[in-house]
mmCIF file of C-alpha atoms in Angstrom:
data_model
loop_
_atom_site.group_PDB
_atom_site.id
_atom_site.type_symbol
_atom_site.label_atom_id
_atom_site.label_comp_id
_atom_site.label_asym_id
_atom_site.label_seq_id
_atom_site.Cartn_x
_atom_site.Cartn_y
_atom_site.Cartn_z
ATOM 1 C CA MET A 1 -51.361 -114.846 124.447
ATOM 2 C CA ILE A 2 -52.220 -111.207 125.289
ATOM 3 C CA SER A 3 -48.702 -110.469 126.602
ATOM 4 C CA SER A 4 -47.249 -111.920 123.375
ATOM 5 C CA VAL A 5 -49.377 -109.523 121.293
ATOM 6 C CA ARG A 6 -48.397 -106.561 123.501
ATOM 7 C CA ARG A 7 -44.724 -107.459 123.178
ATOM 8 C CA LYS A 8 -45.028 -107.581 119.385
ATOM 9 C CA LEU A 9 -46.846 -104.232 119.322
ATOM 10 C CA ALA A 10 -44.208 -102.688 121.569
ATOM 11 C CA VAL A 11 -41.473 -103.688 119.108
ATOM 12 C CA LEU A 12 -43.324 -102.286 116.087
ATOM 13 C CA PRO A 13 -42.430 -98.587 116.675
ATOM 14 C CA VAL A 14 -38.749 -99.491 117.031
ATOM 15 C CA LEU A 15 -38.828 -101.336 113.718
ATOM 16 C CA LEU A 16 -40.580 -98.425 111.987
ATOM 17 C CA LEU A 17 -38.213 -95.741 113.351
ATOM 18 C CA PRO A 18 -35.758 -95.883 110.403
ATOM 19 C CA LEU A 19 -38.658 -95.458 107.984
ATOM 20 C CA ALA A 20 -39.949 -92.455 109.922
ATOM 21 C CA ALA A 21 -36.514 -90.825 109.864
ATOM 22 C CA ALA A 22 -36.269 -91.304 106.100
ATOM 23 C CA ALA A 23 -39.754 -89.889 105.583
ATOM 24 C CA ALA A 24 -38.912 -86.874 107.777
ATOM 25 C CA CYS A 25 -36.642 -85.403 105.083
ATOM 26 C CA SER A 26 -37.597 -84.172 101.638
ATOM 27 C CA SER A 27 -35.858 -81.947 99.137
ATOM 28 C CA GLU A 28 -36.146 -80.061 95.879
ATOM 29 C CA ASN A 29 -33.009 -79.702 93.753
ATOM 30 C CA ALA A 30 -30.994 -81.016 96.699
ATOM 31 C CA THR A 31 -29.991 -84.341 98.216
ATOM 32 C CA THR A 32 -30.002 -85.205 101.907
ATOM 33 C CA ASP A 33 -28.097 -87.717 104.018
ATOM 34 C CA CYS A 34 -29.405 -87.743 107.581
ATOM 35 C CA LYS A 35 -28.102 -89.482 110.685
ATOM 36 C CA GLY A 36 -29.853 -88.726 113.955
ATOM 37 C CA ASN A 37 -30.476 -84.995 114.219
ATOM 38 C CA THR A 38 -27.782 -84.022 111.671
ATOM 39 C CA CYS A 39 -28.145 -83.933 107.891
ATOM 40 C CA THR A 40 -25.652 -83.256 105.145
ATOM 41 C CA VAL A 41 -27.504 -81.435 102.390
ATOM 42 C CA THR A 42 -26.103 -80.900 98.899
ATOM 43 C CA PHE A 43 -27.919 -77.995 97.234
ATOM 44 C CA ASN A 44 -27.762 -77.557 93.450
ATOM 45 C CA ARG A 45 -26.748 -74.034 92.421
ATOM 46 C CA GLY A 46 -28.559 -71.990 89.785
ATOM 47 C CA VAL A 47 -32.009 -73.330 90.736
ATOM 48 C CA ASP A 48 -34.416 -72.977 93.644
ATOM 49 C CA ALA A 49 -33.038 -75.549 96.087
ATOM 50 C CA SER A 50 -34.485 -76.481 99.463
ATOM 51 C CA ALA A 51 -34.751 -79.309 101.956
ATOM 52 C CA SER A 52 -37.199 -80.025 104.751
ATOM 53 C CA ILE A 53 -35.360 -81.677 107.602
ATOM 54 C CA LEU A 54 -37.395 -82.996 110.509
ATOM 55 C CA GLY A 55 -40.005 -80.288 110.029
ATOM 56 C CA VAL A 56 -37.634 -77.358 109.349
ATOM 57 C CA LYS A 57 -37.465 -75.956 105.808
ATOM 58 C CA VAL A 58 -34.010 -74.775 104.713
ATOM 59 C CA GLU A 59 -33.687 -72.932 101.402
ATOM 60 C CA MET A 60 -30.447 -71.866 99.753
ATOM 61 C CA VAL A 61 -30.927 -68.212 98.791
ATOM 62 C CA GLY A 62 -27.567 -67.477 97.193
ATOM 63 C CA VAL A 63 -23.779 -67.487 97.240
ATOM 64 C CA GLN A 64 -21.576 -64.403 97.358
ATOM 65 C CA GLY A 65 -17.848 -65.053 97.588
ATOM 66 C CA ASP A 66 -17.236 -67.396 100.520
ATOM 67 C CA ASN A 67 -20.651 -66.730 102.102
ATOM 68 C CA VAL A 68 -23.845 -68.675 101.560
ATOM 69 C CA THR A 69 -27.233 -67.244 102.490
ATOM 70 C CA PHE A 70 -29.976 -69.596 103.635
ATOM 71 C CA LYS A 71 -33.549 -69.122 104.696
ATOM 72 C CA VAL A 72 -34.124 -71.312 107.761
ATOM 73 C CA GLY A 73 -37.826 -71.323 108.564
ATOM 74 C CA SER A 74 -38.637 -67.595 108.311
ATOM 75 C CA GLN A 75 -35.141 -66.367 109.269
ATOM 76 C CA GLN A 76 -32.396 -65.453 106.786
ATOM 77 C CA LEU A 77 -28.886 -66.570 107.736
ATOM 78 C CA THR A 78 -25.528 -65.909 106.023
ATOM 79 C CA VAL A 79 -22.881 -68.535 106.751
ATOM 80 C CA PRO A 80 -19.186 -68.374 105.778
ATOM 81 C CA VAL A 81 -17.675 -71.526 104.277
ATOM 82 C CA SER A 82 -16.169 -73.817 106.987
ATOM 83 C CA ASP A 83 -16.194 -71.196 109.711
ATOM 84 C CA GLY A 84 -17.750 -73.336 112.424
ATOM 85 C CA GLY A 85 -21.306 -72.631 111.330
ATOM 86 C CA GLN A 86 -23.984 -70.361 112.662
ATOM 87 C CA GLN A 87 -27.101 -71.034 114.656
ATOM 88 C CA ALA A 88 -30.557 -69.879 113.658
ATOM 89 C CA ASP A 89 -33.403 -69.324 116.076
ATOM 90 C CA GLY A 90 -35.170 -72.562 116.819
ATOM 91 C CA GLY A 91 -31.978 -74.506 117.478
ATOM 92 C CA VAL A 92 -30.778 -75.120 113.916
ATOM 93 C CA ASP A 93 -26.999 -75.064 113.290
ATOM 94 C CA VAL A 94 -25.800 -74.569 109.692
ATOM 95 C CA ASP A 95 -22.176 -75.226 108.682
ATOM 96 C CA VAL A 96 -21.164 -74.851 105.014
ATOM 97 C CA THR A 97 -18.502 -77.430 104.212
ATOM 98 C CA SER A 98 -17.937 -76.720 100.499
ATOM 99 C CA VAL A 99 -18.966 -74.490 97.629
ATOM 100 C CA THR A 100 -18.353 -75.314 93.965
ATOM 101 C CA LYS A 101 -19.722 -73.771 90.793
ATOM 102 C CA ASP A 102 -22.457 -76.450 90.738
ATOM 103 C CA LYS A 103 -23.183 -77.308 94.381
ATOM 104 C CA VAL A 104 -23.204 -76.124 97.994
ATOM 105 C CA VAL A 105 -22.770 -78.705 100.761
ATOM 106 C CA ALA A 106 -24.018 -77.849 104.246
ATOM 107 C CA LYS A 107 -24.182 -79.785 107.478
ATOM 108 C CA ILE A 108 -27.432 -78.920 109.267
ATOM 109 C CA SER A 109 -28.074 -79.984 112.866
ATOM 110 C CA LEU A 110 -31.182 -79.660 114.993
ATOM 111 C CA ASN A 111 -30.444 -78.856 118.623
ATOM 112 C CA PRO A 112 -33.223 -79.482 121.130
#
């Protein structure tokens, strides 16, 4: 009986993992699609847009030509569109995949 209860309790964290991953992301004027330690974030332009991804806040500061400036944690980072991305301190890679007049799409990865 006791081993049956332990087995059920051991499975519980595995079942809750997808819910924890979904709860680990939040956004304002942006949408997120996360898989593992990588998220695709679509930021709305013309408004304050940000996303918190697994404890790291990423804000879109602005767009100038083919460069997008983000604030990652406390560090400011300018990333060219589709140029392989740049890495911020703390192991966060940011790669801008598209810029339109309404939206900026970035792939953001956390590297341990």
